[in-house]
Tab-separated table of C-alpha atoms and ligand atoms in Angstrom:
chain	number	residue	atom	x	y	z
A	1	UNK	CA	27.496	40.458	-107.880
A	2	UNK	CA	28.243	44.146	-107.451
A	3	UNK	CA	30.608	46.081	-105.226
A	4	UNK	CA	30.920	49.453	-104.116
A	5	UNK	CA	33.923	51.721	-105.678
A	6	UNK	CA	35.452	51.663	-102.011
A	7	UNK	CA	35.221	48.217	-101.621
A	8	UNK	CA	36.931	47.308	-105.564
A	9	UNK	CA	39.436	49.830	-104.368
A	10	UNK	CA	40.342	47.887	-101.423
A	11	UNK	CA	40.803	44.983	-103.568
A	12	UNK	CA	42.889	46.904	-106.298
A	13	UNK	CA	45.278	47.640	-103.399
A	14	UNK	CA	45.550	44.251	-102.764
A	15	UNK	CA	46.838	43.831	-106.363
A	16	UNK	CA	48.985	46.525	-106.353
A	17	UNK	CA	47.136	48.699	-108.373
A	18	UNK	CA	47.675	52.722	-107.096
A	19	UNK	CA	44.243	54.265	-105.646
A	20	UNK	CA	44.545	57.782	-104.480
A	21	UNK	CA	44.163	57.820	-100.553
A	22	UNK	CA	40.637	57.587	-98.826
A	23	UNK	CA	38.202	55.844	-96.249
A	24	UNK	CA	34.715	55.109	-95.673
A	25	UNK	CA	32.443	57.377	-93.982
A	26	UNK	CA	29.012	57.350	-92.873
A	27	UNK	CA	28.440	60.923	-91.506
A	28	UNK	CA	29.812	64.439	-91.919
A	29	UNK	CA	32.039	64.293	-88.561
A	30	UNK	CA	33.396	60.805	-89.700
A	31	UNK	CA	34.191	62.474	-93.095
A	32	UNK	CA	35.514	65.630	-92.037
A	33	UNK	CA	37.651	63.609	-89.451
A	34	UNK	CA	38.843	61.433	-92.273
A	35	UNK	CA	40.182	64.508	-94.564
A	36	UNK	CA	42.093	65.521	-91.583
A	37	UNK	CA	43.879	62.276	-91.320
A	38	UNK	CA	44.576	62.283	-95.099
A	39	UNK	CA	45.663	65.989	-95.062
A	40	UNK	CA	46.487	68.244	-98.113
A	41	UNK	CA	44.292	70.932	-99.066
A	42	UNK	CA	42.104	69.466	-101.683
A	43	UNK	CA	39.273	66.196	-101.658
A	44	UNK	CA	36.916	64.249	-103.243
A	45	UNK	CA	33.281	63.367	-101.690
A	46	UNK	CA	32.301	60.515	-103.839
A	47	UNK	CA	28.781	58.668	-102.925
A	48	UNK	CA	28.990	55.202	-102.854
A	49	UNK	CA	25.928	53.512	-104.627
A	50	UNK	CA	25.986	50.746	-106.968
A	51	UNK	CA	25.524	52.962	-110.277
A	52	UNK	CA	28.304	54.929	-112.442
A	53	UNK	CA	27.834	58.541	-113.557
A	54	UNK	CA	27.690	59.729	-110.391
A	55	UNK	CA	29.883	62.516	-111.491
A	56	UNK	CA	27.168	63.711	-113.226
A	57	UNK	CA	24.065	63.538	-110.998
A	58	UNK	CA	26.257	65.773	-108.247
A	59	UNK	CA	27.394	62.612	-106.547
A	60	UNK	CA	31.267	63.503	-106.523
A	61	UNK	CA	31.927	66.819	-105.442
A	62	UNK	CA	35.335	68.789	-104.282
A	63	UNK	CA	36.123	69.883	-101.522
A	64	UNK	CA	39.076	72.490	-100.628
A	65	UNK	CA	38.371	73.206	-96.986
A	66	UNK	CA	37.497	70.356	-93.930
A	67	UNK	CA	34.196	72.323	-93.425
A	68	UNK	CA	33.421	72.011	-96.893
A	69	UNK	CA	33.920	68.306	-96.433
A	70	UNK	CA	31.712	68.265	-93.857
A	71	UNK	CA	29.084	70.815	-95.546
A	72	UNK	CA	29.162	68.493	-98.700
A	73	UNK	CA	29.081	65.058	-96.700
A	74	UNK	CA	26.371	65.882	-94.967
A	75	UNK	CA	23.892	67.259	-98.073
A	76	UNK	CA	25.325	63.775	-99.751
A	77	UNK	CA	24.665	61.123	-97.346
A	78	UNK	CA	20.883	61.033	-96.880
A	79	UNK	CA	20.563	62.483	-100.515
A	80	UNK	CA	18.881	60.510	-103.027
A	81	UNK	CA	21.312	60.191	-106.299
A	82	UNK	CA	19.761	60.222	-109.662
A	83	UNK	CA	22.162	59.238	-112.371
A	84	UNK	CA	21.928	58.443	-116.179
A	85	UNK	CA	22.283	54.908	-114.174
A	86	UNK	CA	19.989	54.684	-111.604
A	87	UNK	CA	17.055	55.110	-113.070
A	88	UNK	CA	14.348	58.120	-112.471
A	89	UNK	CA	13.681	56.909	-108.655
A	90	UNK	CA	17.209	57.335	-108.090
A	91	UNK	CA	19.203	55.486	-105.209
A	92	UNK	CA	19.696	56.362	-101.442
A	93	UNK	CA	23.106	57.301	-100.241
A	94	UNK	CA	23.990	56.119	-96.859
A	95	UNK	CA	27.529	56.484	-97.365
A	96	UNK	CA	30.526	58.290	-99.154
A	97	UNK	CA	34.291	57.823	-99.574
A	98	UNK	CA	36.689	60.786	-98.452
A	99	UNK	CA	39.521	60.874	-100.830
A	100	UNK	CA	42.858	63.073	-101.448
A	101	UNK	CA	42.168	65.023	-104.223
A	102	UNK	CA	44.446	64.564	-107.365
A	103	UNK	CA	45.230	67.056	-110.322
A	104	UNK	CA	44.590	65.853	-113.374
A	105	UNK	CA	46.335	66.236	-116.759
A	106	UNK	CA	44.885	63.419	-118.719
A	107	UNK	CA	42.069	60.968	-118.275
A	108	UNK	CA	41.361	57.242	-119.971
A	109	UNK	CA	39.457	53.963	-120.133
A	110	UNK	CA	40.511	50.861	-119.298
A	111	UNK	CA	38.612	48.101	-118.239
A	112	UNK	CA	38.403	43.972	-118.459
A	113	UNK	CA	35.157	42.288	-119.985
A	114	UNK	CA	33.973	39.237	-121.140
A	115	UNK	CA	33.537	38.836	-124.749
A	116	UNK	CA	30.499	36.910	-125.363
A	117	UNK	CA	31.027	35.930	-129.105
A	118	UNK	CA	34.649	35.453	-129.137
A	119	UNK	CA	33.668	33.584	-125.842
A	120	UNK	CA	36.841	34.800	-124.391
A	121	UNK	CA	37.969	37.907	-121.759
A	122	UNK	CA	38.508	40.887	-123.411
A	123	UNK	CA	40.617	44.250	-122.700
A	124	UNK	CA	39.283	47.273	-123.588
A	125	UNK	CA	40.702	51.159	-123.357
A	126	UNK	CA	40.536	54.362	-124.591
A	127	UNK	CA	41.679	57.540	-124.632
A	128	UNK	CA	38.384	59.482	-123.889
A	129	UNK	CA	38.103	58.371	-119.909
A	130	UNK	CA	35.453	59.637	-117.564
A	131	UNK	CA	32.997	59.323	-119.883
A	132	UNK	CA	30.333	56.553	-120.612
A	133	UNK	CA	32.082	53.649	-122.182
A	134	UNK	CA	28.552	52.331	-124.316
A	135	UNK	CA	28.653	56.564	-125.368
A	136	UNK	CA	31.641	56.344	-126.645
A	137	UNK	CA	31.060	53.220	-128.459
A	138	UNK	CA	28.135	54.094	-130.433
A	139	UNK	CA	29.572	58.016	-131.353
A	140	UNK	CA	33.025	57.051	-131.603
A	141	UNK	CA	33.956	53.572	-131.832
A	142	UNK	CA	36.972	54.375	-133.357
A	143	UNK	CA	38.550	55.961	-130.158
A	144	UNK	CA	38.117	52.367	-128.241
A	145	UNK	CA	40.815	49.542	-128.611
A	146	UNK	CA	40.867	46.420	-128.205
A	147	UNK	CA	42.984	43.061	-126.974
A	148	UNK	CA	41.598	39.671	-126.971
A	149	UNK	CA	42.816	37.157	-124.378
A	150	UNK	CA	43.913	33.438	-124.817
A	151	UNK	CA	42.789	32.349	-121.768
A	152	UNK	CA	45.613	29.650	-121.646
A	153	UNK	CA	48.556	32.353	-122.373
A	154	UNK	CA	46.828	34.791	-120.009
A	155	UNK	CA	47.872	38.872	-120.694
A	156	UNK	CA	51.403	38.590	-122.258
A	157	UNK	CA	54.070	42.467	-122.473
A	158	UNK	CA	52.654	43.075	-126.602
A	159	UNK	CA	49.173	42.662	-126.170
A	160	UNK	CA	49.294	45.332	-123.129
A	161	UNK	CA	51.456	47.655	-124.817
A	162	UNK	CA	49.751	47.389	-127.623
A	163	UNK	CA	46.584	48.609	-125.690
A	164	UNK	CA	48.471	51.280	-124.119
A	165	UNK	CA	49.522	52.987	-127.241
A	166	UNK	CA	46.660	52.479	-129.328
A	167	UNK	CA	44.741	54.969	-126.059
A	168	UNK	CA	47.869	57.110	-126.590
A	169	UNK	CA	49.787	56.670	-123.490
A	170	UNK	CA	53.274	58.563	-123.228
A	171	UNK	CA	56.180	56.072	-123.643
A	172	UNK	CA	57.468	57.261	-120.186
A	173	UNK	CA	54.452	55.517	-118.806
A	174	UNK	CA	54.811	52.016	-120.799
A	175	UNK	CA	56.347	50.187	-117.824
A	176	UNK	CA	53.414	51.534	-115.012
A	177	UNK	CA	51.208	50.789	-117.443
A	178	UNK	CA	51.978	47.186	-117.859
A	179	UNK	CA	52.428	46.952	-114.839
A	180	UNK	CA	48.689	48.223	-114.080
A	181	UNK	CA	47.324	45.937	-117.199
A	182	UNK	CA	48.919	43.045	-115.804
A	183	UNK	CA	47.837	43.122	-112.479
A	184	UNK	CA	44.323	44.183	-113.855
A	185	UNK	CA	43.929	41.081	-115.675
A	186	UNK	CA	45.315	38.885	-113.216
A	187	UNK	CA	42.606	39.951	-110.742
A	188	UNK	CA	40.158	39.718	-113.458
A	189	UNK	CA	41.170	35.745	-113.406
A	190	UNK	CA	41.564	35.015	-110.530
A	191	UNK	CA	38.587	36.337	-108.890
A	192	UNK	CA	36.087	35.267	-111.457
A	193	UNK	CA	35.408	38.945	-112.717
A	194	UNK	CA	32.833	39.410	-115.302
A	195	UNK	CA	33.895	43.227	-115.198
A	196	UNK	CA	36.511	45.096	-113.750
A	197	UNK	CA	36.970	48.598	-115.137
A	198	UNK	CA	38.793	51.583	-114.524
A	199	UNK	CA	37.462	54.722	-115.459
A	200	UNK	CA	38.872	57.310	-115.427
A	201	UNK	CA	43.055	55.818	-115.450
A	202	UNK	CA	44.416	58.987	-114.818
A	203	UNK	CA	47.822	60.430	-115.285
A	204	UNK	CA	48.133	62.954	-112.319
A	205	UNK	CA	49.903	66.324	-112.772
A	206	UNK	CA	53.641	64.643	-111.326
A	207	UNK	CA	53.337	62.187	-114.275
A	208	UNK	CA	51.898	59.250	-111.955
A	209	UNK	CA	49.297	56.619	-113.229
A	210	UNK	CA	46.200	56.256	-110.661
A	211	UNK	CA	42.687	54.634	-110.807
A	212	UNK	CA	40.185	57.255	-109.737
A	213	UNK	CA	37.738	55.566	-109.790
A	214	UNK	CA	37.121	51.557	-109.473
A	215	UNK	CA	34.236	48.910	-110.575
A	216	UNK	CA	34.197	45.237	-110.177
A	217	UNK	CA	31.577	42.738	-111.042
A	218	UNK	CA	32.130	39.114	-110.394
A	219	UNK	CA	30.384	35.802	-111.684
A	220	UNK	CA	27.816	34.600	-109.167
A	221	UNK	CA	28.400	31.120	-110.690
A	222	UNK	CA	32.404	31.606	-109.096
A	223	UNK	CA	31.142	33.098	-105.619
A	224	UNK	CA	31.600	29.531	-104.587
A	225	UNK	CA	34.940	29.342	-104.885
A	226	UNK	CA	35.652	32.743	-103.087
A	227	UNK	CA	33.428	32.985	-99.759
A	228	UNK	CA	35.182	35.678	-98.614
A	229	UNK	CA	34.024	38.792	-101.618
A	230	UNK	CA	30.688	37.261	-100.533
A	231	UNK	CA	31.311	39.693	-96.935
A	232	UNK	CA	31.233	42.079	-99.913
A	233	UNK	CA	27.267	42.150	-101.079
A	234	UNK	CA	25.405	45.195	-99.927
A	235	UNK	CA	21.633	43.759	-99.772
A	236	UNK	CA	20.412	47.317	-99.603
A	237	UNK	CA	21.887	47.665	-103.222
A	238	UNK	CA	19.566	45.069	-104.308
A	239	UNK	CA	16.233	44.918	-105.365
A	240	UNK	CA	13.594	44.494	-102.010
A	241	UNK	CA	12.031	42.025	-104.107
A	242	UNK	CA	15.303	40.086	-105.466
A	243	UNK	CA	16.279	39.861	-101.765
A	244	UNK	CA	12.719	38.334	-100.418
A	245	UNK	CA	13.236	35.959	-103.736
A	246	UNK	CA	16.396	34.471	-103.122
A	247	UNK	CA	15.588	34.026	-99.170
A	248	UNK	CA	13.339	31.448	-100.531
A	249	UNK	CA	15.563	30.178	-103.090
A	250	UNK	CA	13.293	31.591	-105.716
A	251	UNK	CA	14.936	32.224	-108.897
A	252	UNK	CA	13.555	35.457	-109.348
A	253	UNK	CA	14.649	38.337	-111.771
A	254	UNK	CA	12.338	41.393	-112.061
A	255	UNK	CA	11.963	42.990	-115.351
A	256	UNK	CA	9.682	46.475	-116.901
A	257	UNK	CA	6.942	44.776	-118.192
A	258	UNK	CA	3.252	44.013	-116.904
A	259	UNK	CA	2.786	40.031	-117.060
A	260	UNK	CA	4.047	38.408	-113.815
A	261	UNK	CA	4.882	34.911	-114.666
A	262	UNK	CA	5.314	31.911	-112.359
A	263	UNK	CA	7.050	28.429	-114.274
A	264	UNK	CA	8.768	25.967	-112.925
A	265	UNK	CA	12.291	25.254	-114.894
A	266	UNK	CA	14.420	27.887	-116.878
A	267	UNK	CA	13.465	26.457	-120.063
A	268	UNK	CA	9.860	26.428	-119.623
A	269	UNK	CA	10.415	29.619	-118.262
A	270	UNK	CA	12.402	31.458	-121.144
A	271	UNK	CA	9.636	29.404	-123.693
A	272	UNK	CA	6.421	31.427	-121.690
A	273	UNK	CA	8.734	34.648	-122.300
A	274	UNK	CA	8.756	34.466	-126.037
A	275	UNK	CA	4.584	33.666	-125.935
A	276	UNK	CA	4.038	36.513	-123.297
A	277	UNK	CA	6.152	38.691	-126.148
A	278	UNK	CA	4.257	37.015	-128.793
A	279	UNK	CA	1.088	37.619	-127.446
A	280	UNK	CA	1.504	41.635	-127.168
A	281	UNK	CA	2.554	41.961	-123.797
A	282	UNK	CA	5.657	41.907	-121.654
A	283	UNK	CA	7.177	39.916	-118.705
A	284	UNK	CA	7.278	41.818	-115.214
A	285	UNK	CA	9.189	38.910	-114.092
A	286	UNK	CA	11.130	35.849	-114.742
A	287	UNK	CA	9.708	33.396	-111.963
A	288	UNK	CA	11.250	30.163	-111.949
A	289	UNK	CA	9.869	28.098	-108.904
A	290	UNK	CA	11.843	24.874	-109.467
A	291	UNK	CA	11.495	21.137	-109.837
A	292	UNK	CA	11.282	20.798	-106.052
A	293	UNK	CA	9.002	23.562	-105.485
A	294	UNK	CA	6.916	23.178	-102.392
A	295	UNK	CA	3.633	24.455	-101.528
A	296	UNK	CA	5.444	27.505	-99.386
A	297	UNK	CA	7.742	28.635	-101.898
A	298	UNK	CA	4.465	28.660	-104.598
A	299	UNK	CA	3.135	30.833	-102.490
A	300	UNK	CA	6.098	33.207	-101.661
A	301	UNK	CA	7.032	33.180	-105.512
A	302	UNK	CA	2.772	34.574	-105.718
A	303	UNK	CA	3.336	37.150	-103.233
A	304	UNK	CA	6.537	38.295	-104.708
A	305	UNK	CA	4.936	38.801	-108.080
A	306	UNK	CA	1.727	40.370	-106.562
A	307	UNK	CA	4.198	43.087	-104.468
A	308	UNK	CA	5.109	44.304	-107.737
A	309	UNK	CA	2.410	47.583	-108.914
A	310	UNK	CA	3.043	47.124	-112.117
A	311	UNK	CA	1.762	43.494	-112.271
A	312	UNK	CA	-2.012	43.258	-114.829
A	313	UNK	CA	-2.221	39.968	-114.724
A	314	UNK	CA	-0.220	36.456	-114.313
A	315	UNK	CA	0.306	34.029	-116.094
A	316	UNK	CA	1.442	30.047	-114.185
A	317	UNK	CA	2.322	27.833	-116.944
A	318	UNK	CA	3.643	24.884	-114.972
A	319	UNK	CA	4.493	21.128	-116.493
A	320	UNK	CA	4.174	19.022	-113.804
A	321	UNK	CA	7.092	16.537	-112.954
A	322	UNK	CA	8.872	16.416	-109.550
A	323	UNK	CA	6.293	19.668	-108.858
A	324	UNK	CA	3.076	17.793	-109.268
A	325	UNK	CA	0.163	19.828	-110.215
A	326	UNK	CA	-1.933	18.959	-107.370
A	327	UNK	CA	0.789	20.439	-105.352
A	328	UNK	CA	1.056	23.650	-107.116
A	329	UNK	CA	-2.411	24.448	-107.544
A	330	UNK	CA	-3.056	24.105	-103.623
A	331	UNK	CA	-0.031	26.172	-103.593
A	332	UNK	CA	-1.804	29.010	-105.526
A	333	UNK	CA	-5.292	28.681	-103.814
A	334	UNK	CA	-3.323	28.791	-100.616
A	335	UNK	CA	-1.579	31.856	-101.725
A	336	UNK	CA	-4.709	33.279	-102.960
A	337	UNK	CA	-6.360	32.857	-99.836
A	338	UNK	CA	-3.848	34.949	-98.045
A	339	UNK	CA	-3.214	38.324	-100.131
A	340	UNK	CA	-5.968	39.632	-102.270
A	341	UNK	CA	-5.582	38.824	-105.499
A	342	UNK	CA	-7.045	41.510	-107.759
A	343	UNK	CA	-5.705	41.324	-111.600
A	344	UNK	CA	-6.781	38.208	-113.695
A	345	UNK	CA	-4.451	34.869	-112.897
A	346	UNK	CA	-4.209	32.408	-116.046
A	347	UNK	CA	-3.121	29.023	-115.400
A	348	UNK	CA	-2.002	26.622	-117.715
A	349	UNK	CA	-1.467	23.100	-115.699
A	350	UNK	CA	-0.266	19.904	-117.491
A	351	UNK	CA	2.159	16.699	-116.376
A	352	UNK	CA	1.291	14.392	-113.546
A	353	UNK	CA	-2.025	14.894	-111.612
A	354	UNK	CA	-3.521	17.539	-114.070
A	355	UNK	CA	-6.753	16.560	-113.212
A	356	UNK	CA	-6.579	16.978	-109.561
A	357	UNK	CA	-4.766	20.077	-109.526
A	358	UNK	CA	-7.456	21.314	-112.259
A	359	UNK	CA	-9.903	19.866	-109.615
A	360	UNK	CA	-8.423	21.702	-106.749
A	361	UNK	CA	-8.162	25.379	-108.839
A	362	UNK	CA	-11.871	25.005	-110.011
A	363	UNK	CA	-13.779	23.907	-106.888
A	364	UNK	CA	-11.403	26.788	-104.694
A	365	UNK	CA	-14.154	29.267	-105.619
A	366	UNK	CA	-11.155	31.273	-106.582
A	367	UNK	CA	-11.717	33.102	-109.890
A	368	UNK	CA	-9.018	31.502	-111.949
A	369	UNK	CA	-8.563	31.328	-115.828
A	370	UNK	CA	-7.930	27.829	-116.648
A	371	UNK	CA	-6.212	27.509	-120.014
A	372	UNK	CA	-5.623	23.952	-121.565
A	373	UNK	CA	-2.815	24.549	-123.454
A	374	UNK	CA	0.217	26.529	-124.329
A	375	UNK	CA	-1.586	28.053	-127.230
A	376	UNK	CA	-4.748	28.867	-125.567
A	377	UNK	CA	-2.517	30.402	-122.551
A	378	UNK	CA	-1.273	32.928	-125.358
A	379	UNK	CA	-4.702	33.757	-126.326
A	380	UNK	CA	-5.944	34.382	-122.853
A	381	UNK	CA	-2.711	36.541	-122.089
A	382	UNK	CA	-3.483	38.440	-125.471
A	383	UNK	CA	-6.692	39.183	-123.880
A	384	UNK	CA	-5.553	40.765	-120.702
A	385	UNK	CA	-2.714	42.702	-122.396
A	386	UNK	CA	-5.126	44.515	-125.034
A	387	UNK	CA	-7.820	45.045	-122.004
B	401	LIG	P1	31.355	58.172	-111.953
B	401	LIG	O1	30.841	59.434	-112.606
B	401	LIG	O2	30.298	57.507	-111.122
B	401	LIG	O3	31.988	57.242	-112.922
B	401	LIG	O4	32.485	58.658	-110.881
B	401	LIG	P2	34.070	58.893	-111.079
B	401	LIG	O5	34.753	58.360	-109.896
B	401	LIG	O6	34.546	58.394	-112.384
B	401	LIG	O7	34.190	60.474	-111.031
B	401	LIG	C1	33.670	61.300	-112.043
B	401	LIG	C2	34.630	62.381	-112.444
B	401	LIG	O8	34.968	63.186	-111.331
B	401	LIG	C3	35.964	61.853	-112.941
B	401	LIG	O9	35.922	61.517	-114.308
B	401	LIG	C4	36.879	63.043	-112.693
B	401	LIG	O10	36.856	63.924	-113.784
B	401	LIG	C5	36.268	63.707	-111.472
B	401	LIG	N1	37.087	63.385	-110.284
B	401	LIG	C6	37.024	62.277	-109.484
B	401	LIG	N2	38.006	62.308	-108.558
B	401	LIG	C7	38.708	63.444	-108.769
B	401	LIG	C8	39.866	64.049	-108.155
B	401	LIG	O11	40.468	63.520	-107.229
B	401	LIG	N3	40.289	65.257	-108.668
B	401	LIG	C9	39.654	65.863	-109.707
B	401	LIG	N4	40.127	67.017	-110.149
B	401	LIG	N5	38.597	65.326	-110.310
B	401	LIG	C10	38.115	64.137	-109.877
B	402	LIG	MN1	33.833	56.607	-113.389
């Protein structure tokens, strides 16, 4: 799960990690109102979507009077952002944090990440903050450093200062910046992060260390254990789609590609990936209805895919167990008989009661492709994606 910047900043406060000053604000009076309260003579406008390189795509602006924090809040909030993150449709911004401004002298990376191969947290900084971190990675991988965590000893004093001077931090800022590290990791653990990343760590004009800006991303498998960030989600962040999906406790991810997919169980599911890939064409979807799939959620999980334009043609590849096939296929005919279906459907049915639900597709007068096995399912899906 994702959080906004104002929300992870909230939480670094709670850790003792120093944010500049700032609030939330959902108009230009609110935000004008807000600078006031913060004084000074200088702020920051940031928009608060879930996407990075907002600095780039106009989405953090300065501001050095309150009208111009109230001229700039009001173009932002309504705007629609386009970043190198968002995509080309961009995202709508329906709100923006008002922030004392800071002088800069020097700007780095530091963030906490999981380390898939080395299956083990991993901290990661650099001296070139602000910019993209994956950039800098493939131009300059030399300029990132690295610390790997023992999970068991947690972030011990060398491994952080280690860190700190290999990004070229002044000595006079070794014991702030432990002190940040520390705490960074720390919430990293506790709160099941899979990301938390600072960037850019700035050190301010008066020689002070301070987050700018803020990103956390936490486990959805640890939500459990932490109800409370759940208060966090922003469902207008999310996919319309993803949202409708996990209302009906469909396991639905939507991807680029043009074959909407509908299996039940993960394996079968990532299997009819790889033959949808084999066969030429690409997954718009990953679909997984579940063991207990009922006759409502098949026909959600049909809906869902169908909502999607870019959707050619579907392929159901279920293996009938606790789902029996009888079930699913009056499922689809059900589903069919409610939104129009107009790109090719192949089904490939087999388990208990094949027959009947190969009984129930055929006599619906529904124009189904019926495909008998997982190999002739690839053929008829090669079809479609070369038509
Ligand atoms: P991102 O582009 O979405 O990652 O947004 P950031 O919060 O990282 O802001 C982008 C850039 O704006 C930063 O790298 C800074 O250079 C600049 N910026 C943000 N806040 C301030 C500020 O308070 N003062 C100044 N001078 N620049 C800022
Ligand atoms: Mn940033």
């Amino acid at each position: 799960m994702k959080i906004h910047e104002y929300q992870a900043k909230e939480i670094f406060s709670e850790f003792s990690i120093p944010v500049p000053k700032g609030q939330l604000a959902h108009d230009a009076k609110e935000a004008k109102r807000i600078a006031e309260e913060i004084g000074g003579g200088l702020w920051v406008i940031k928009a608060q979507i879930h996407a990075g390189g907002r600095g780039k795509g106009g989405g953090v602006r300065v501001a050095e009077t309150l009208e111009a924090v109230a001229e700039i809040a009001e173009e932002m909030i309504g705007m629609t952002l386009v970043t190198p993150q968002t995509g080309p449709q961009g995202k709508r911004v329906t709100k923006v944090l008002v922030e004392e401004g800071v002088q800069i002298k020097e700007e780095f990376y530091v963030g906490v990440a999981v380390d898939r191969a080395r299956q083990c947290p991993v901290l990661i900084a650099s001296s070139e903050g602000g910019m993209g971190i994956e950039e800098l990675a493939a131009s300059h991988p030399e300029r990132i450093v690295r610390e790997w965590i023992d999970v068991g000893l947690g972030l011990p004093g060398f491994q952080a200062r280690n860190l700190l001077f290999g990004m070229g931090l002044d000595a006079g800022l070794m014991r702030a910046g432990v002190g940040i590290l520390t705490r960074l990791y720390r919430l990293f653990e506790s709160s099941d992060c899979t990301l938390v990343e600072i960037n850019p760590l700035v050190v301010t004009e008066d020689k002070q260390l301070v987050a700018l800006d803020a990103k956390i991303e936490f486990d959805d498998n640890g939500l459990f254990r932490h109800k409370h960030l759940l208060e966090l989600e922003d469902t207008e962040e999310q996919d319309p789609l993803d949202v409708e999906a996990s209302r009906h406790r469909l396991n639905y991810i939507r991807m680029d590609g043009d074959l909407g997919i509908m299996v039940n169980g993960a394996g079968l599911a990532m299997a009819t990936m790889d033959l949808i890939k084999q066969a030429g064409a690409s997954p718009a979807n990953f679909l997984d209805v579940g063991g207990g799939a009922t006759t409502e959620m098949v026909t959600k999980g049909l809906e869902i895919i169908l909502r999607d334009k870019n959707v050619r043609g579907i392929l159901i590849n279920i293996f009938g167990g606790i789902l029996r096939c009888d079930v699913l296929a009056r499922g689809v005919v059900e589903a069919a008989s409610n939104v129009k279906i107009e790109v090719p459907v192949v089904v490939r049915l087999d388990g208990t009661n094949v027959e009947e639900g190969r009984n129930i597709l055929g006599q619906s007068g529904l124009d189904f492709v019926v495909a008998d096995s997982m190999a002739d399912a690839a053929e008829k899906v090669r079809a479609i994606a070369v038509s």
